[in-house]
Short mmCIF file of C-alpha atoms in Angstrom, two decimals:
data_model
loop_
_atom_site.label_atom_id
_atom_site.label_comp_id
_atom_site.label_asym_id
_atom_site.label_seq_id
_atom_site.Cartn_x
_atom_site.Cartn_y
_atom_site.Cartn_z
CA MET A 201 181.39 96.50 44.70
CA LYS A 202 184.75 95.83 43.00
CA THR A 203 182.97 95.17 39.69
CA LEU A 204 181.10 98.47 39.96
CA LYS A 205 184.33 100.33 40.75
CA LYS A 206 186.14 98.62 37.87
CA THR A 207 183.32 99.56 35.47
CA TRP A 208 183.37 103.17 36.68
CA ASN A 209 187.14 103.40 36.22
CA TRP A 210 186.84 101.82 32.76
CA PHE A 211 184.21 104.35 31.79
CA GLY A 212 186.26 107.24 33.22
CA SER A 213 185.77 110.95 32.44
CA LYS A 214 184.27 111.49 35.87
CA SER A 215 184.58 115.29 35.79
CA SER A 216 182.80 115.57 32.42
CA ILE A 217 180.02 113.24 33.59
CA ILE A 218 179.53 115.29 36.75
CA ALA A 219 179.59 118.55 34.77
CA PHE A 220 176.93 117.24 32.39
CA LEU A 221 174.71 116.03 35.24
CA ILE A 222 174.97 119.39 37.03
CA LEU A 223 174.08 121.30 33.86
CA PHE A 224 171.25 118.89 33.06
CA ILE A 225 169.73 119.17 36.56
CA PHE A 226 170.08 122.97 36.46
CA ALA A 227 168.35 123.13 33.06
CA SER A 228 165.60 120.79 34.24
CA ILE A 229 164.86 123.02 37.26
CA ALA A 230 165.26 126.35 35.46
CA PHE A 231 163.06 125.27 32.55
CA SER A 232 160.71 122.90 34.33
CA GLU A 233 157.93 123.71 31.85
CA LYS A 234 160.00 122.06 29.10
CA ASN A 235 159.92 118.77 31.01
CA LEU A 236 163.56 117.92 30.27
CA MET A 237 163.44 114.90 32.56
CA SER A 238 160.99 113.12 30.26
CA PHE A 239 162.24 110.30 28.05
CA PRO A 240 161.38 112.06 24.73
CA SER A 241 163.25 115.21 25.85
CA ILE A 242 166.31 113.20 26.87
CA MET A 243 166.26 111.42 23.51
CA ARG A 244 166.09 114.79 21.74
CA LEU A 245 169.18 115.94 23.62
CA PHE A 246 171.12 112.81 22.71
CA ASN A 247 169.90 113.00 19.11
CA LYS A 248 171.02 116.62 18.84
CA ALA A 249 174.43 115.79 20.31
CA ALA A 250 174.88 112.96 17.80
CA SER A 251 173.71 115.13 14.89
CA ASP A 252 175.75 118.20 15.85
CA THR A 253 179.33 116.94 15.61
CA GLY A 254 179.11 114.40 18.44
CA ILE A 255 179.94 111.41 16.22
CA ALA A 256 182.71 113.34 14.45
CA ALA A 257 184.18 114.23 17.88
CA LEU A 258 184.82 110.53 18.54
CA GLY A 259 186.96 110.41 15.40
CA MET A 260 188.78 113.60 16.38
CA ALA A 261 189.60 111.99 19.74
CA PHE A 262 191.76 109.36 17.99
CA VAL A 263 193.96 112.06 16.49
CA ILE A 264 194.12 114.21 19.63
CA MET A 265 195.14 111.13 21.66
CA ILE A 266 198.39 110.99 19.67
CA GLY A 267 199.00 114.72 20.12
CA GLN A 268 197.93 115.68 16.58
CA ILE A 269 194.96 117.54 15.08
CA ASP A 270 192.71 117.07 12.03
CA LEU A 271 191.24 120.22 10.49
CA SER A 272 189.76 118.38 7.50
CA VAL A 273 186.96 116.66 9.43
CA GLY A 274 184.18 119.01 8.25
CA ALA A 275 185.28 118.87 4.61
CA VAL A 276 185.50 115.06 4.67
CA LEU A 277 182.04 114.97 6.22
CA ALA A 278 180.65 117.03 3.32
CA LEU A 279 182.45 114.97 0.66
CA SER A 280 181.21 111.63 2.01
CA GLY A 281 177.62 112.87 2.10
CA VAL A 282 177.84 114.11 -1.49
CA ILE A 283 179.46 110.90 -2.76
CA MET A 284 176.83 108.82 -0.96
CA GLY A 285 174.05 110.93 -2.48
CA ILE A 286 175.42 110.68 -6.04
CA PHE A 287 176.30 106.97 -6.15
CA GLY A 288 173.47 105.98 -3.84
CA GLN A 289 171.01 106.72 -6.65
CA THR A 290 172.39 103.65 -8.42
CA ASN A 291 172.93 101.43 -5.39
CA PRO A 292 172.51 102.52 -1.74
CA ILE A 293 175.16 100.09 -0.47
CA LEU A 294 177.63 101.33 -3.09
CA GLY A 295 176.93 104.92 -2.03
CA ILE A 296 177.62 104.16 1.64
CA VAL A 297 180.78 102.15 0.90
CA LEU A 298 182.22 104.83 -1.37
CA GLY A 299 181.33 107.52 1.18
CA LEU A 300 183.22 105.66 3.90
CA MET A 301 186.13 105.05 1.51
CA CYS A 302 186.42 108.82 1.01
CA GLY A 303 187.02 109.15 4.75
CA ALA A 304 189.54 106.29 4.79
CA ILE A 305 191.50 107.67 1.83
CA THR A 306 191.67 111.24 3.13
CA GLY A 307 192.65 109.95 6.56
CA LEU A 308 195.37 107.80 5.00
CA LEU A 309 196.73 110.75 3.03
CA ASN A 310 196.73 112.91 6.17
CA GLY A 311 198.58 110.19 8.08
CA LEU A 312 201.17 109.72 5.33
CA MET A 313 201.83 113.46 5.10
CA VAL A 314 202.38 113.64 8.86
CA THR A 315 204.51 110.49 9.20
CA LYS A 316 206.41 110.16 5.92
CA LEU A 317 206.71 113.77 4.78
CA ARG A 318 207.06 115.06 8.37
CA ILE A 319 204.54 117.84 7.74
CA SER A 320 202.82 119.36 10.77
CA SER A 321 199.31 117.95 11.18
CA TRP A 322 197.99 121.53 11.30
CA ILE A 323 199.41 122.28 7.84
CA ALA A 324 198.71 118.87 6.30
CA THR A 325 195.06 118.74 7.36
CA LEU A 326 194.51 122.43 6.56
CA ALA A 327 195.68 121.71 3.01
CA MET A 328 193.37 118.69 2.92
CA LEU A 329 190.48 120.82 4.16
CA MET A 330 190.97 123.36 1.38
CA GLY A 331 191.45 120.72 -1.31
CA VAL A 332 188.45 118.62 -0.29
CA ARG A 333 186.20 121.68 0.06
CA GLY A 334 187.15 122.74 -3.46
CA LEU A 335 186.54 119.20 -4.75
CA VAL A 336 183.06 119.15 -3.19
CA LEU A 337 182.15 122.45 -4.83
CA LEU A 338 183.38 121.17 -8.21
CA ILE A 339 181.46 117.89 -7.93
CA THR A 340 178.19 119.53 -6.86
CA ASN A 341 178.55 122.74 -8.88
CA LYS A 342 177.79 124.45 -5.53
CA SER A 343 174.31 122.89 -5.46
CA PRO A 344 172.83 120.44 -2.91
CA VAL A 345 172.61 116.77 -3.86
CA SER A 346 169.21 115.27 -3.15
CA ILE A 347 169.10 111.87 -1.43
CA LYS A 348 166.46 110.11 -3.53
CA ASP A 349 166.85 106.49 -2.50
CA PRO A 350 164.21 105.69 0.17
CA ILE A 351 166.58 103.39 2.07
CA LEU A 352 169.26 106.05 2.35
CA ARG A 353 166.70 108.67 3.38
CA ALA A 354 165.39 106.38 6.11
CA ILE A 355 168.74 105.56 7.73
CA GLY A 356 169.40 108.88 9.47
CA GLY A 357 165.83 109.49 10.60
CA TYR A 358 164.82 105.97 11.58
CA ARG A 359 163.41 105.51 15.08
CA ILE A 360 163.42 102.25 17.01
CA PRO A 361 160.11 101.50 18.80
CA PHE A 362 160.46 101.41 22.59
CA LEU A 363 158.21 101.13 25.63
CA ASN A 364 154.92 103.03 26.04
CA ASN A 365 154.70 104.30 22.46
CA THR A 366 158.10 105.95 22.71
CA ASN A 367 161.00 105.49 20.34
CA ILE A 368 164.76 105.88 20.18
CA PRO A 369 166.40 107.70 17.23
CA ILE A 370 168.84 105.47 15.36
CA LEU A 371 171.46 108.24 15.59
CA VAL A 372 171.43 107.91 19.38
CA VAL A 373 171.97 104.15 19.16
CA ILE A 374 174.84 104.61 16.68
CA PHE A 375 176.39 107.33 18.87
CA VAL A 376 176.31 105.18 22.01
CA VAL A 377 177.45 101.96 20.30
CA LEU A 378 180.29 103.75 18.48
CA THR A 379 181.43 105.30 21.77
CA LEU A 380 181.52 101.86 23.42
CA ILE A 381 183.47 100.43 20.47
CA CYS A 382 186.04 103.25 20.70
CA MET A 383 186.33 102.71 24.44
CA HIS A 384 186.91 98.99 23.90
CA ILE A 385 189.62 99.74 21.33
CA SER A 386 191.40 102.15 23.67
CA HIS A 387 191.30 99.77 26.65
CA ASN A 388 191.67 96.30 25.19
CA THR A 389 193.77 96.48 22.02
CA LYS A 390 197.43 97.06 21.20
CA PHE A 391 196.39 99.94 18.97
CA GLY A 392 194.65 101.60 21.93
CA THR A 393 197.74 101.18 24.10
CA SER A 394 199.88 102.64 21.34
CA LEU A 395 197.61 105.69 21.09
CA TYR A 396 198.37 106.70 24.67
CA ALA A 397 202.04 105.77 24.45
CA VAL A 398 202.65 107.76 21.25
CA GLY A 399 200.67 110.72 22.54
CA GLY A 400 202.41 110.69 25.90
CA ASN A 401 205.99 110.41 24.66
CA GLU A 402 206.64 109.59 21.02
CA GLU A 403 210.37 108.97 21.41
CA ALA A 404 209.86 106.67 24.38
CA ALA A 405 207.21 104.76 22.43
CA ARG A 406 209.63 104.37 19.51
CA MET A 407 212.37 103.09 21.84
CA MET A 408 209.90 100.56 23.26
CA GLY A 409 209.46 99.19 19.76
CA LEU A 410 205.93 100.41 19.24
CA PRO A 411 204.85 101.09 15.62
CA VAL A 412 204.68 104.88 15.99
CA ASP A 413 204.10 105.75 12.33
CA ARG A 414 201.52 103.01 11.85
CA THR A 415 199.66 104.15 14.97
CA LYS A 416 199.54 107.72 13.68
CA ILE A 417 198.31 106.63 10.25
CA LEU A 418 195.61 104.39 11.75
CA ALA A 419 194.48 107.23 14.04
CA PHE A 420 194.01 109.56 11.05
CA VAL A 421 192.22 106.82 9.09
CA ALA A 422 189.87 106.18 12.01
CA CYS A 423 189.18 109.91 12.26
CA GLY A 424 188.44 110.10 8.53
CA VAL A 425 186.13 107.06 8.50
CA ILE A 426 184.13 108.29 11.49
CA ALA A 427 183.86 111.78 9.94
CA ALA A 428 182.59 110.12 6.74
CA LEU A 429 180.04 108.13 8.75
CA SER A 430 178.86 111.36 10.37
CA GLY A 431 178.49 112.95 6.94
CA ILE A 432 176.49 110.02 5.59
CA LEU A 433 174.13 110.03 8.58
CA SER A 434 173.72 113.80 8.44
CA ALA A 435 172.88 113.78 4.72
CA SER A 436 170.47 110.89 5.24
CA LYS A 437 168.68 112.65 8.08
CA LEU A 438 168.30 115.93 6.14
CA GLY A 439 167.45 114.18 2.87
CA THR A 440 170.07 116.25 1.05
CA ALA A 441 173.87 116.50 0.94
CA GLN A 442 174.90 120.13 1.27
CA PRO A 443 178.28 121.16 -0.24
CA ASN A 444 178.91 123.39 2.80
CA ALA A 445 177.94 120.71 5.33
CA GLY A 446 180.23 120.40 8.32
CA ASP A 447 181.55 123.95 7.99
CA ALA A 448 183.67 124.66 11.11
CA TRP A 449 182.62 121.33 12.66
CA GLU A 450 186.28 120.50 13.24
CA THR A 451 186.56 123.30 15.81
CA THR A 452 183.43 122.11 17.58
CA ALA A 453 184.75 118.54 17.62
CA ILE A 454 188.02 119.74 19.16
CA ALA A 455 186.04 121.70 21.76
CA MET A 456 183.97 118.63 22.66
CA CYS A 457 187.12 116.59 23.21
CA ALA A 458 188.67 119.35 25.34
CA LEU A 459 185.52 119.70 27.45
CA GLY A 460 185.55 115.95 27.92
CA GLY A 461 189.00 116.05 29.48
CA ILE A 462 191.02 114.79 26.51
CA LYS A 463 194.37 116.53 26.74
CA LEU A 464 195.13 118.39 23.51
CA SER A 465 198.85 117.69 23.84
CA GLY A 466 198.06 113.97 23.68
CA GLY A 467 198.43 110.90 25.87
CA GLU A 468 195.52 111.52 28.25
CA GLY A 469 191.76 111.24 28.10
CA LYS A 470 188.99 108.78 27.32
CA PHE A 471 186.52 108.40 24.48
CA SER A 472 183.69 108.67 26.97
CA GLY A 473 185.02 112.20 27.51
CA ALA A 474 184.30 113.06 23.86
CA PHE A 475 180.79 111.65 24.32
CA PHE A 476 180.04 113.72 27.41
CA GLY A 477 181.84 116.73 25.96
CA ALA A 478 179.31 116.62 23.14
CA MET A 479 176.49 116.34 25.67
CA ILE A 480 177.85 119.30 27.67
CA ILE A 481 177.93 121.56 24.60
CA THR A 482 174.44 120.38 23.63
CA ILE A 483 172.96 121.14 27.06
CA ILE A 484 174.68 124.54 27.16
CA ASN A 485 173.24 125.41 23.75
CA THR A 486 169.84 124.18 24.95
CA ILE A 487 170.03 126.47 27.99
CA PHE A 488 170.92 129.43 25.76
CA ASN A 489 168.06 128.65 23.37
CA TYR A 490 165.51 128.20 26.15
CA SER A 491 166.53 131.42 27.90
CA GLY A 492 165.83 133.43 24.73
CA LYS A 493 167.53 136.46 26.28
CA LEU A 494 171.04 135.99 24.95
CA ASP A 495 171.80 137.02 21.38
CA SER A 496 173.32 134.29 19.21
CA ALA A 497 176.55 136.30 18.91
CA TRP A 498 176.88 136.46 22.68
CA GLN A 499 176.10 132.76 22.86
CA ARG A 500 179.21 132.15 20.77
CA VAL A 501 181.25 134.41 23.01
CA ALA A 502 180.02 132.55 26.10
CA MET A 503 180.71 129.17 24.51
CA GLY A 504 184.20 130.32 23.54
CA GLY A 505 184.83 131.33 27.15
CA VAL A 506 183.68 127.93 28.43
CA ILE A 507 185.95 126.13 25.97
CA LEU A 508 188.93 128.38 26.78
CA LEU A 509 188.43 127.73 30.48
CA SER A 510 188.32 123.96 29.96
CA ILE A 511 191.55 124.04 27.95
CA ALA A 512 193.22 126.38 30.44
CA LEU A 513 192.43 123.95 33.25
CA GLN A 514 194.52 121.34 31.39
CA SER A 515 197.54 123.62 31.67
CA GLU A 516 200.26 123.02 34.23
CA VAL A 517 199.62 126.55 35.52
CA PHE A 518 196.39 125.28 37.09
CA SER A 519 197.94 122.12 38.46
CA PHE A 520 197.37 121.99 42.21
CA LYS A 521 199.61 119.00 42.75
CA LYS A 522 201.74 119.53 45.82
CA LYS A 523 205.43 119.87 45.17
CA ASN A 524 207.98 118.00 47.18
CA LYS A 525 210.77 119.75 49.06
CA GLU A 526 213.37 119.06 46.37
CA GLU A 527 211.21 120.73 43.67
CA VAL A 528 210.57 123.76 45.86
CA LYS A 529 214.28 124.03 46.73
CA GLU A 530 215.29 123.75 43.09
CA GLU A 531 212.84 126.51 42.09
CA PHE A 532 214.13 128.72 44.93
CA ASN A 533 217.75 128.25 43.87
CA THR A 534 216.84 129.02 40.27
#
């Protein structure tokens, strides 16, 4: 019993898990003809979540944990896919390595601008977004880059054989394994401890002797590498690297983290929250698509409302924590 409780606490993000289960059960009942409870349907949901920003959201969680933001995620995603497509024609391994290096370098530059130049992460990553987007357009001449190597084309769409003639998309496996790795890092490493400490109170973390600047830089590098991985997998699955790939994905990644209970001011949240935040957005989009009665524009309005509500609930205004007598007396005197 204690082991089960310890595992549940380690996994965390209880509210996001419950929210996803409620939405999933509702969708399964409301659209029973779609047979959402079947294994292939569940795999399609997970595959869609992984394909549509889910993996990138895990990277964004690193940066949000330290109270920062990264607006260059979508642009880095596009650049890595293009670089992989171009150099992968010569050597697939070289293409993948260079694609991941693009993410590491852009993340490093973002981290250095924030820590050494003291530029706001909003401004630094916005500048990176614009610069990288322009670079992608120059490299591709605004044209898609075809993924010709058969190995690279197979990576994103590969399916692992499972029981009873069913299979599991490789993107789902990567999504789950990467989530578990991120959770391990946050719970069992000094870097993970530093993430929460820096995000919770940067000055206190500095006084404790924690490497604040290094933690910030590593968080941005991790975000960049994971965004690059997402771009590589996306280009591989589609068989082409689009210069406009990942457009506005950074906002969706932020929304997934917020829905998963990761506090945007930093210091609170779990990587499993980003995972289930991605699943929540996926199931909501699935409900909208299955209903067929809501225009796509109104779907965006509804999704914006859901995201705004989730962020508002993180505010102290909605805190229902009981105040002690001293706090009430102090407010009254004020």
